[in-house]
CSV table of C-alpha atoms and ligand atoms in Angstrom, one decimal:
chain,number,residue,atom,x,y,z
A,1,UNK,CA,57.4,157.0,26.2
A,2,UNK,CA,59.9,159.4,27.3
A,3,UNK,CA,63.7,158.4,26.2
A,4,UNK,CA,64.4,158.3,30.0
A,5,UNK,CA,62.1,155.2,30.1
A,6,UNK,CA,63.6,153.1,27.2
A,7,UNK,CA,67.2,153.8,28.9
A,8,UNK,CA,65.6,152.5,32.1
A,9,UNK,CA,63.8,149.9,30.6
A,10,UNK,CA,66.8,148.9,28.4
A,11,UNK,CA,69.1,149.3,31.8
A,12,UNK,CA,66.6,146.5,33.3
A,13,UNK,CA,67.2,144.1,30.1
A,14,UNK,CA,71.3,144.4,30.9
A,15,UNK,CA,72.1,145.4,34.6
A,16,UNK,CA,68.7,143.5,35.8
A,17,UNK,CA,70.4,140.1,36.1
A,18,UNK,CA,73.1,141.5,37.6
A,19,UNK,CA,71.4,143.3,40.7
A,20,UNK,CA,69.3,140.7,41.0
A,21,UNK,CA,72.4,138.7,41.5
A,22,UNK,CA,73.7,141.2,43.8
A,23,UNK,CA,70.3,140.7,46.0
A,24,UNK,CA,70.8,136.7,45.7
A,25,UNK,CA,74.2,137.4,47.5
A,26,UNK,CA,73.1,139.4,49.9
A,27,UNK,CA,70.4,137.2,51.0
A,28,UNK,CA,72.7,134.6,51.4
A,29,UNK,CA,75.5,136.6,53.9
A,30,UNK,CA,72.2,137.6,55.5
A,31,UNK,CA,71.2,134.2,55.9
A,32,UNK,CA,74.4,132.8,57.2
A,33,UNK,CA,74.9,135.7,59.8
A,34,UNK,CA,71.4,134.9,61.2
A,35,UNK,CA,72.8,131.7,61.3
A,36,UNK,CA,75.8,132.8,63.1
A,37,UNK,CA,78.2,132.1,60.2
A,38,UNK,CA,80.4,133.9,57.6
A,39,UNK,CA,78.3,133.0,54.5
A,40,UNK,CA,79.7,133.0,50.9
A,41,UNK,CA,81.1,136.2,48.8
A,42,UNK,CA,78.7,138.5,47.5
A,43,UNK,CA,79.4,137.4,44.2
A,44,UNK,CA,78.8,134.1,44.8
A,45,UNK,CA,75.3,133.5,42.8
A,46,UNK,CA,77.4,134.8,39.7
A,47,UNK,CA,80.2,132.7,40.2
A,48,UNK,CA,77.4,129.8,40.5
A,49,UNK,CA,75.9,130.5,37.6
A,50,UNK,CA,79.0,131.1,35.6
A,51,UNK,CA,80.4,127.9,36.8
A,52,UNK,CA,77.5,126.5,35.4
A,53,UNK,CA,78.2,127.2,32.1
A,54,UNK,CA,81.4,125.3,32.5
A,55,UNK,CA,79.4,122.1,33.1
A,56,UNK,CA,78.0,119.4,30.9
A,57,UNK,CA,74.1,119.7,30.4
A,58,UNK,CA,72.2,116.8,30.6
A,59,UNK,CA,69.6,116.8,28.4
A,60,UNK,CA,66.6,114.6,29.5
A,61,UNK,CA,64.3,116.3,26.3
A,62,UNK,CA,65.0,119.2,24.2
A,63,UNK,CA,61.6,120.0,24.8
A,64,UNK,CA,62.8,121.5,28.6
A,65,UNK,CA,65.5,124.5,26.7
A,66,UNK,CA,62.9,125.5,24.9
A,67,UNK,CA,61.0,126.2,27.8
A,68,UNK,CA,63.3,127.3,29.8
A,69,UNK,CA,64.3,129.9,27.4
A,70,UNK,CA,60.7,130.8,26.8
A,71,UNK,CA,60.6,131.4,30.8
A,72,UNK,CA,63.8,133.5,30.3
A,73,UNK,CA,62.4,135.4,27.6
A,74,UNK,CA,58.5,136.2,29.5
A,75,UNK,CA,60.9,136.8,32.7
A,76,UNK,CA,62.4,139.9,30.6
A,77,UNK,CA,59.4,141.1,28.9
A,78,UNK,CA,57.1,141.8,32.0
A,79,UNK,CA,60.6,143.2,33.2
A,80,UNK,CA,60.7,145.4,30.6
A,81,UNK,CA,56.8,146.4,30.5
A,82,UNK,CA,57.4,147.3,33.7
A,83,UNK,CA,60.6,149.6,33.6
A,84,UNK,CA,59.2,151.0,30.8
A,85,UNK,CA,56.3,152.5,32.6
A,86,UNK,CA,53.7,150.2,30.6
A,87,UNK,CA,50.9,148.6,31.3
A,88,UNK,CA,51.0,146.4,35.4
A,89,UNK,CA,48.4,144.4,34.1
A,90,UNK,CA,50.5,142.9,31.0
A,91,UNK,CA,53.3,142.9,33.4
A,92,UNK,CA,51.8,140.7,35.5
A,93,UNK,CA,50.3,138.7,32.5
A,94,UNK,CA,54.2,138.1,31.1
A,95,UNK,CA,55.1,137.1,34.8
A,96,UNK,CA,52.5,134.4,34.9
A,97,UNK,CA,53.4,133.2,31.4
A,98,UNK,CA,57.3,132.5,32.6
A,99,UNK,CA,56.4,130.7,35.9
A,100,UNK,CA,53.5,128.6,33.9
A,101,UNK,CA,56.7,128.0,31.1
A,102,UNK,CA,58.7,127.0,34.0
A,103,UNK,CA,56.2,124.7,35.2
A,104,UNK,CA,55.8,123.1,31.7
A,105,UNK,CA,59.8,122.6,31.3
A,106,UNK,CA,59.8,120.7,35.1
A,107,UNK,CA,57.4,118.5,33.5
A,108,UNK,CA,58.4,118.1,30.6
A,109,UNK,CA,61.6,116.1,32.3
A,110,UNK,CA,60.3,112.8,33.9
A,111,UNK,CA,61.5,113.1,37.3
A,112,UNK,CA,59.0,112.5,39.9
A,113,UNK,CA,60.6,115.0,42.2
A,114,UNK,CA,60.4,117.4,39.1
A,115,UNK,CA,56.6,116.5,38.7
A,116,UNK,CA,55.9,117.0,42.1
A,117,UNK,CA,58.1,120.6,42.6
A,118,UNK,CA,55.5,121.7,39.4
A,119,UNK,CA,52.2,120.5,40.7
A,120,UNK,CA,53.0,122.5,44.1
A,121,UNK,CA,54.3,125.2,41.9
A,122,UNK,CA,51.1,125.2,40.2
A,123,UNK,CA,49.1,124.7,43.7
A,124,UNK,CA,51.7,127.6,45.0
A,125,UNK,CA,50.2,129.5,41.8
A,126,UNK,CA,46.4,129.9,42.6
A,127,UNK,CA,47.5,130.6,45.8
A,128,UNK,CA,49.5,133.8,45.1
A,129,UNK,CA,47.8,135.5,41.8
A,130,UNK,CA,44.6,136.2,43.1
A,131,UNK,CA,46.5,138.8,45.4
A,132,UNK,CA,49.0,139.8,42.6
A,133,UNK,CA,45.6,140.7,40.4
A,134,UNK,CA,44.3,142.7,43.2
A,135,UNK,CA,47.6,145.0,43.3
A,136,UNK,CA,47.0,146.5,39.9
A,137,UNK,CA,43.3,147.0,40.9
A,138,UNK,CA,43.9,148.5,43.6
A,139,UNK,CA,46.2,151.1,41.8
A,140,UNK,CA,44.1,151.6,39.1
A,141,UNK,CA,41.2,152.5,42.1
A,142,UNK,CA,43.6,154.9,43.5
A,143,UNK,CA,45.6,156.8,40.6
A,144,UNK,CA,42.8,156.2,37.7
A,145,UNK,CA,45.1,153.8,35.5
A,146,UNK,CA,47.2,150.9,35.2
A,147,UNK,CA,50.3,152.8,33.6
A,148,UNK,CA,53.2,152.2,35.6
A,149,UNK,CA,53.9,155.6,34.8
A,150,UNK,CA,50.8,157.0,35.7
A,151,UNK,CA,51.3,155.2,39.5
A,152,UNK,CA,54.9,156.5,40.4
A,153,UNK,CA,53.6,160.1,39.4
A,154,UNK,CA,50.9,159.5,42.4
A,155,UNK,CA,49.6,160.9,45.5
A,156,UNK,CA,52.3,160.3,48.4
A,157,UNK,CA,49.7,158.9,50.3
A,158,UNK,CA,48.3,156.2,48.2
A,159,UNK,CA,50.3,154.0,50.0
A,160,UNK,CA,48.3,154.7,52.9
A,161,UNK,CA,45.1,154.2,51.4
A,162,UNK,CA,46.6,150.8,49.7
A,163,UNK,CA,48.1,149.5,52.7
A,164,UNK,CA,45.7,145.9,53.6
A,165,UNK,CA,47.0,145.5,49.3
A,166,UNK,CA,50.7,145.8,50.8
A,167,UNK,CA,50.5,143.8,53.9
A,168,UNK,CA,48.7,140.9,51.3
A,169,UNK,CA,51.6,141.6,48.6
A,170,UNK,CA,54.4,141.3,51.0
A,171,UNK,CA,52.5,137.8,52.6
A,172,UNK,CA,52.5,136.8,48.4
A,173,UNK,CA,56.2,137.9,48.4
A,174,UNK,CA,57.1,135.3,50.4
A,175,UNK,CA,55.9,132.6,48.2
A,176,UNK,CA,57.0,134.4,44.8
A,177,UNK,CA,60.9,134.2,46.5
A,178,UNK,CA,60.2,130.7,47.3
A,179,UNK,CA,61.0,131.8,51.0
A,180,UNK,CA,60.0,129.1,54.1
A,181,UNK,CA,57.9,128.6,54.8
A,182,UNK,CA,56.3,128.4,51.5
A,183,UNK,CA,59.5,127.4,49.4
A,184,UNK,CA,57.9,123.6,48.9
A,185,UNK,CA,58.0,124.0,45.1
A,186,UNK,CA,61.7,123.6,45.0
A,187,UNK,CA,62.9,122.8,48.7
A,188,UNK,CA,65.6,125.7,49.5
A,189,UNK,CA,68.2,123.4,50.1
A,190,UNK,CA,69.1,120.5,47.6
A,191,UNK,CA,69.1,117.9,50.5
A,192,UNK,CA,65.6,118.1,51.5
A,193,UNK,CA,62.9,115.6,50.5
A,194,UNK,CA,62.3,117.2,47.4
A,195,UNK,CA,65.3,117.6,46.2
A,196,UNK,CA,65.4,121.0,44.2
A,197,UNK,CA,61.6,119.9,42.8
A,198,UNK,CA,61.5,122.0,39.8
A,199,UNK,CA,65.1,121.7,39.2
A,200,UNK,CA,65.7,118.5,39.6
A,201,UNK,CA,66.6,117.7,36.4
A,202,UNK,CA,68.1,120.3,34.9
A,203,UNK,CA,71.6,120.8,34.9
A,204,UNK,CA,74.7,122.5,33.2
A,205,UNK,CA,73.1,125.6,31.1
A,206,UNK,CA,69.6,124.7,32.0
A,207,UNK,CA,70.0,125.4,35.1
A,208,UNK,CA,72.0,128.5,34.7
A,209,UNK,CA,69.0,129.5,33.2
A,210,UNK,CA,66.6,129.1,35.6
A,211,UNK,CA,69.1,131.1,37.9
A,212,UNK,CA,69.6,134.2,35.4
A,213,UNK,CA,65.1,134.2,35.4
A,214,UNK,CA,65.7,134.3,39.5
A,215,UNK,CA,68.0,137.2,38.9
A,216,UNK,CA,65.3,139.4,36.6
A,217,UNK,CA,62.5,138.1,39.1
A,218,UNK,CA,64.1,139.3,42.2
A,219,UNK,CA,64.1,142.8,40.2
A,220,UNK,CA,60.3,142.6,39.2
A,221,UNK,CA,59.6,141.7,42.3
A,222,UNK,CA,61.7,144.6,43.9
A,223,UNK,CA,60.0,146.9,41.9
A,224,UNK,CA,56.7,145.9,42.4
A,225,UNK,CA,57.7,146.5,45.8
A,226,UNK,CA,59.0,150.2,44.9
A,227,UNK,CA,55.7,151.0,43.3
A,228,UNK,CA,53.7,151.1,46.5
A,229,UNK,CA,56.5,154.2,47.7
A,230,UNK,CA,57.6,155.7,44.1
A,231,UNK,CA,55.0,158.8,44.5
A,232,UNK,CA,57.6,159.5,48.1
A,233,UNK,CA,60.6,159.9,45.7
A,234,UNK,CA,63.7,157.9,45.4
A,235,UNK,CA,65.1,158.8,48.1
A,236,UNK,CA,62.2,157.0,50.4
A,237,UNK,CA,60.8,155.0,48.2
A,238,UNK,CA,64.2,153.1,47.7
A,239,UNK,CA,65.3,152.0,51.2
A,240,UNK,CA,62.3,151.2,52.4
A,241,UNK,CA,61.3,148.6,49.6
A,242,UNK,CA,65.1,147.3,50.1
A,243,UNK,CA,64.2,146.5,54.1
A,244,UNK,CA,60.8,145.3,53.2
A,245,UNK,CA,62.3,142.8,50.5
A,246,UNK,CA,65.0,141.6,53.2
A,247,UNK,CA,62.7,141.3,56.2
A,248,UNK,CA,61.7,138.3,53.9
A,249,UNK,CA,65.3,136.8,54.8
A,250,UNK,CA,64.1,137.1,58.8
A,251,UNK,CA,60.9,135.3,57.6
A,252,UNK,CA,62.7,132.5,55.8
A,253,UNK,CA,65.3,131.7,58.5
A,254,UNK,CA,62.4,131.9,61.5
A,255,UNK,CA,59.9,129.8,59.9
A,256,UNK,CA,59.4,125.6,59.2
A,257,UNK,CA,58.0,124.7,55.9
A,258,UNK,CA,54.2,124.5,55.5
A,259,UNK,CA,52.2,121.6,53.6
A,260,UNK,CA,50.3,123.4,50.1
A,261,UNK,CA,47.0,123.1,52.2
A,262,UNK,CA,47.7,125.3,54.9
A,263,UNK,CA,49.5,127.3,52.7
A,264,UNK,CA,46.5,127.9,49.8
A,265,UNK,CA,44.1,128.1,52.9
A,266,UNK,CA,46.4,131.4,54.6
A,267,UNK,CA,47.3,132.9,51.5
A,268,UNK,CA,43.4,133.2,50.5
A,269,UNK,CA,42.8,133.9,53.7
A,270,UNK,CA,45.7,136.9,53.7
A,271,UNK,CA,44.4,138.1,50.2
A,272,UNK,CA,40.1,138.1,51.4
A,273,UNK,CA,41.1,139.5,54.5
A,274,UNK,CA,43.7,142.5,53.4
A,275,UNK,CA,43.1,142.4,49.6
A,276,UNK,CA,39.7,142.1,49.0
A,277,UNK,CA,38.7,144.1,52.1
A,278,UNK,CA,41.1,146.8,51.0
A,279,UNK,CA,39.4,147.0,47.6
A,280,UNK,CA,36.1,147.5,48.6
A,281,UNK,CA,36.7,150.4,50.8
A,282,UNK,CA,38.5,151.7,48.2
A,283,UNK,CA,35.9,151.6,45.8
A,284,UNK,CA,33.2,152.7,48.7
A,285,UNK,CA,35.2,155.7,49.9
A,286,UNK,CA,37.4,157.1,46.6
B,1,UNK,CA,91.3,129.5,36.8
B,2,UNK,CA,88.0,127.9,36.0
B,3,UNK,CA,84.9,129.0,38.4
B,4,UNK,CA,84.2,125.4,39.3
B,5,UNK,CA,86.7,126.4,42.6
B,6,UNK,CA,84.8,128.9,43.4
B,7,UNK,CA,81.5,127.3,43.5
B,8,UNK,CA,82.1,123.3,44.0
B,9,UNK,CA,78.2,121.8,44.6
B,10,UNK,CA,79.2,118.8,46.4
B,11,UNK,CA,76.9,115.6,46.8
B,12,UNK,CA,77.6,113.4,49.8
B,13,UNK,CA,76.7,109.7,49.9
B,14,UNK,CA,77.2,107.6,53.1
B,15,UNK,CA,77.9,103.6,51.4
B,16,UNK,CA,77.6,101.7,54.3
B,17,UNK,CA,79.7,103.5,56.7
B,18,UNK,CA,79.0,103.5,60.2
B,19,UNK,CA,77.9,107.4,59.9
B,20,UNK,CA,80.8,108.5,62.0
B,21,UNK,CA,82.6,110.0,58.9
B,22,UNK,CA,79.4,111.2,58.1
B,23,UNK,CA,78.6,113.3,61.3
B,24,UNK,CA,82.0,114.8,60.2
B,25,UNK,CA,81.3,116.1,57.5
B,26,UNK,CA,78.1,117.4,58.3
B,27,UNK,CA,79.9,119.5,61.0
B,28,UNK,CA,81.7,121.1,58.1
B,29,UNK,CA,78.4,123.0,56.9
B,30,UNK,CA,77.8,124.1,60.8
B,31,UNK,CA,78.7,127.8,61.8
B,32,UNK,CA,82.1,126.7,63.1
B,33,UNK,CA,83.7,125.4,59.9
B,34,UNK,CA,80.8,126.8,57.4
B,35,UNK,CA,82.6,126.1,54.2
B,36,UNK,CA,79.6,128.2,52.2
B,37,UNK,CA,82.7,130.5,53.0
B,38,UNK,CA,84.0,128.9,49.8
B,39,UNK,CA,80.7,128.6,47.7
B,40,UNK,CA,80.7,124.7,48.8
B,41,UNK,CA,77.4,124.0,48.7
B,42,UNK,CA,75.6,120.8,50.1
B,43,UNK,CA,73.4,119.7,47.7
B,44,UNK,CA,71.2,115.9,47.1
B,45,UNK,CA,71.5,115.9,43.6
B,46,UNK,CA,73.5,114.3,41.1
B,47,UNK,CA,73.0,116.5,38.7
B,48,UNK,CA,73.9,119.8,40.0
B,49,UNK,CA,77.0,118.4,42.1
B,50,UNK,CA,80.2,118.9,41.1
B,51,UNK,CA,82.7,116.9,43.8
B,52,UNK,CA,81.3,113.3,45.1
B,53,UNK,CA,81.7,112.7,48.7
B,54,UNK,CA,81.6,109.1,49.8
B,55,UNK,CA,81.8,107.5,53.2
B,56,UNK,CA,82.3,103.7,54.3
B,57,UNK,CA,83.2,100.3,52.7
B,58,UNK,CA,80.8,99.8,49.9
B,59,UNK,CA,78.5,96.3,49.8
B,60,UNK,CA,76.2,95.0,47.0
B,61,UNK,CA,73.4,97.5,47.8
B,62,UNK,CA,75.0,100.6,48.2
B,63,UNK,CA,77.8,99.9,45.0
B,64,UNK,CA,74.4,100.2,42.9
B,65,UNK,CA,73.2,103.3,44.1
B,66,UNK,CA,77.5,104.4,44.4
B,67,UNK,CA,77.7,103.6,40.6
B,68,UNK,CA,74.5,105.5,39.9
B,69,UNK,CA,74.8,108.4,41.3
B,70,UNK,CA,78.7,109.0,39.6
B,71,UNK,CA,76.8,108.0,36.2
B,72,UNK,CA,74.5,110.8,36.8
B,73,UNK,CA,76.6,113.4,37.9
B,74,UNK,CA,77.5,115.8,34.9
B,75,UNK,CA,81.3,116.1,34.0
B,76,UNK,CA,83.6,118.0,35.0
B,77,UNK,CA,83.6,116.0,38.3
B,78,UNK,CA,85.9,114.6,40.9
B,79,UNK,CA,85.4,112.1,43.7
B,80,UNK,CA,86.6,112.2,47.6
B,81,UNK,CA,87.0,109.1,49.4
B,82,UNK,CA,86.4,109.9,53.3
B,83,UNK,CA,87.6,107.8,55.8
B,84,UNK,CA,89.8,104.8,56.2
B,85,UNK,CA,86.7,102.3,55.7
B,86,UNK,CA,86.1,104.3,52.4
B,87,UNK,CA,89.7,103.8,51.2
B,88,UNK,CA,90.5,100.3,52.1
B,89,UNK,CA,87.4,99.0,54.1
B,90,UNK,CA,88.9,100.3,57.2
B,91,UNK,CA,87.7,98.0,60.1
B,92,UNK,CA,85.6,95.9,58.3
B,93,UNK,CA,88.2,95.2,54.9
B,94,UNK,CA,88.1,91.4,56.1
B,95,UNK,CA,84.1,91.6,56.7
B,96,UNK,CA,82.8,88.9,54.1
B,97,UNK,CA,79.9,91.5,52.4
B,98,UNK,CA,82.2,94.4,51.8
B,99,UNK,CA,84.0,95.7,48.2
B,100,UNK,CA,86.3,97.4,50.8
B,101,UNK,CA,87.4,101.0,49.0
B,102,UNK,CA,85.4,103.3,47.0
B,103,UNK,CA,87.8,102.7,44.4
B,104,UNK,CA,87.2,98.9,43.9
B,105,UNK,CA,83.4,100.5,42.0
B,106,UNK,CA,84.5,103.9,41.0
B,107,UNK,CA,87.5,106.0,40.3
B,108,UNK,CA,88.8,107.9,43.3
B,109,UNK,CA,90.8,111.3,42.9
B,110,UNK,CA,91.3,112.1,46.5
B,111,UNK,CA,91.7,110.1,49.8
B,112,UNK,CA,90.8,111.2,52.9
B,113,UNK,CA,92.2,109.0,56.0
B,114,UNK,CA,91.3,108.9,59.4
B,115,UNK,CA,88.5,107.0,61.8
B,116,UNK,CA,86.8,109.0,61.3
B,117,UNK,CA,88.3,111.7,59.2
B,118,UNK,CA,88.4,114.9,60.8
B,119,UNK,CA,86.7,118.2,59.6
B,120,UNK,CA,90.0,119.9,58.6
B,121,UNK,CA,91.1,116.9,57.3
B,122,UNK,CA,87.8,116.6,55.1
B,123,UNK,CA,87.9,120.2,54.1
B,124,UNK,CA,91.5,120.0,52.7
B,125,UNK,CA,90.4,116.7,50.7
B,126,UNK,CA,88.1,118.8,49.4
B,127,UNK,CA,90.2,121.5,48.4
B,128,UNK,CA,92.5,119.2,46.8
B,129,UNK,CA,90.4,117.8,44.9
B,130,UNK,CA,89.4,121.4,43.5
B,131,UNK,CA,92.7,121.7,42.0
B,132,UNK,CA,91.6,118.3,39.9
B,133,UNK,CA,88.3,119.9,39.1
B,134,UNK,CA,90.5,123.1,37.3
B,135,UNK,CA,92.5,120.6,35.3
B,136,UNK,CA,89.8,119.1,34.3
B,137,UNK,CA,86.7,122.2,33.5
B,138,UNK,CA,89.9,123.2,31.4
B,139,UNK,CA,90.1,119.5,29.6
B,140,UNK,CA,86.6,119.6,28.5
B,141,UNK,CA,87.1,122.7,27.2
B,142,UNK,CA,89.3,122.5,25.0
B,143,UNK,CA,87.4,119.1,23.6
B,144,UNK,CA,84.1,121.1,23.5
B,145,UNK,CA,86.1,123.5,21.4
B,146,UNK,CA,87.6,120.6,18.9
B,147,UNK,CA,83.7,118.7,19.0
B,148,UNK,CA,83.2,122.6,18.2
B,149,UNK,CA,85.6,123.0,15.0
C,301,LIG,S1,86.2,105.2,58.8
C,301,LIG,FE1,85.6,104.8,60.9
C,301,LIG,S2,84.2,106.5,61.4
C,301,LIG,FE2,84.4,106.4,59.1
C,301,LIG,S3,82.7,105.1,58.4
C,301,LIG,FE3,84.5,103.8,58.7
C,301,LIG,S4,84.4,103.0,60.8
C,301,LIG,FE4,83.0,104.8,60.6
């Protein structure tokens, strides 16, 4: 580990929440000028989740800030694993570990509306990590090993030779930013049918919480992205993750919601047809 | 200034109005007033809402699910009363099934008039009643702080 990495990996732990916050604002002005409005400050997600803090938190069992902090805390690790150059594999083990705490602290509160947002998180789940698994394979077939490190110092062209695993990670994106029209784990907008599902019953702190985890996710997530281009350098690699990651802000605002079994059938679908198919050329041909 | 004004969460509950306040206010999230300009943000829970926004005269029923939802709502909070039905009963004050006023269930910080209350009309309420939100993030504050010590 070079000193570079701990001061990026450290940078992720401190400034992580707070670009991911700057990418929660910019979705949202990007969302209201599709929709032909003005749209809130950029700052706005941090001025939500600041106000937040100013409110009473309701407590329905102390079992659900344990949780929520122990989805906080795996939210930062795989963060960290990741900016550190680690291991993708326990990066992506840490990542499931949060949204499974997550799950666990919606239950834990006795809302029905929480109990069903977890059970489709759960559903939304099996439908999404069988294509996350298959990204680290699939740089491990093409760089020889699942070091972060080891990926960004790649060929420029493995993301040719990984591009069905891109085309099925950007589908899985989707779902991961509880984007329509797969965002029926916690219905986007508080008014819907499921009103917030996961977080229904979390409020005050709690709920700032789950916010701040966003924040770090939207960075993992960003970076996963940035993976598939690091070998083209910084200076490619960068904006064209950043439009990939807001094309998913077209997909949201153009598409209805889906029910989970459509939306288990196309995402295994997606990840057999792109994923799996990618792999075994990959391990035919290289 | 506390950040509750910059990010009210606002919960909107229609107690037997006739739904023409309601389509008002409604047209305060469209493109042409969009008050996500101001963080205001429409959301269907209690417990993440920070201003309660009711509509019409109140009866038996809805005074249940009125007093409910202002029980569940964490503090600070603050309360807008839209429409002339929602501050005295309006058209239907000598109706035989009607409370007539939000205020005859729950406390009331702002009134909104009109039949039915214009956008504008509901967006200032709103803002005035972020002034009463600041007094009062600041309040519990200061008795967090003394629970605190
Ligand atoms: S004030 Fe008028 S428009 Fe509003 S709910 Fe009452 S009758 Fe309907």
């Amino acid at each position: 580990m070079t000193a570079h990495a701990w001061t990026l990996a450290f940078a992720f732990l401190i400034l992580g929440p707070l670009l991911g916050a700057l990418l929660a604002g910019l979705d949202r002005i990007l969302t209201a000028r599709m929709q032909s409005r003005r749209g809130p400050p950029l700052l706005q997600p941090i001025y939500d989740v600041l106000k937040l803090f100013e409110k009473d938190t309701l407590v329905v069992t102390s079992l659900q800030t344990l949780y929520l902090w122990g989805f906080l805390l795996f939210m930062a690790i795989s963060g960290f694993i990741l900016f550190l150059g680690g291991d993708l594999l326990l990066s992506l083990f840490a990542l499931a570990v949060s949204g499974i705490l997550l799950c666990l602290a919606a239950y834990a509160t006795n809302s029905p509306y929480s109990n069903i947002g977890s059970s489709r998180e759960l559903m939304l789940m099996m439908a999404y990590e069988p294509m996350l698994l298959i990204v680290p394979l699939g740089f491990f077939l093409v760089t020889g090993s699942f070091r972060v490190s080891d990926i960004i110092a790649g060929e420029p062209w493995q993301v040719l030779e990984l591009g069905g695993i891109l085309i099925g990670f950007l589908f899985i994106l989707t779902i991961k930013l509880r984007k329509s029209p797969f965002d029926l784990s916690s219905s986007h907008h508080g008014h819907q049918e499921l009103v917030k599902g996961l977080t229904t019953d979390f409020s005050g702190s709690d709920l700032a919480l789950v916010e701040i985890g966003h924040w770090y996710e939207n960075v993992i997530l960003l970076g996963w992205l940035y993976l598939f281009f690091a070998p083209l350098g910084v200076a490619w690699a960068l904006p064209i993750s950043l439009i990939l990651f807001f094309g998913e802000v077209l997909v949201d605002n153009t598409h209805a919601r889906l029910k989970w079994a459509p939306t288990l059938r196309l995402s295994w679908w997606v990840t057999g047809l792109f994923g799996v198919t990618n792999l075994v050329l990959l391990s035919l041909f290289a | 200034m506390s950040f509750i004004t910059k990010s009210p969460w606002i919960l909107h509950y229609a107690a037997t109005s006739c739904n023409g306040c309601d389509i008002e206010l409604l047209a305060c999230l469209t493109p042409h007033y969009d008050v996500e300009r101001f963080g205001i943000v429409n959301t269907g829970n209690p417990k993440h809402a920070d201003i309660f926004l009711v509509t019409g005269s109140v009866n038996e029923e809805s005074r249940k699910v009125v007093e409910n939802l202002y029980a569940q709502m964490p503090d600070p909070k603050a309360v807008v009363a839209i429409g002339a039905c929602a501050l005295s009963g309006g058209i239907f004050r000598d109706a035989y099934n009607v409370y007539g006023g939000i205020d005859k269930v729950i406390p009331v910080d702002v009134y909104v008039p009109g039949c039915a209350a214009r956008p504008e009309a509901i967006i200032d309420g709103v803002v005035q009643a972020l002034a009463i939100l600041d007094e009062r993030a600041k309040e519990r504050k200061r008795q967090r702080k003394m629970v605190a010590a």
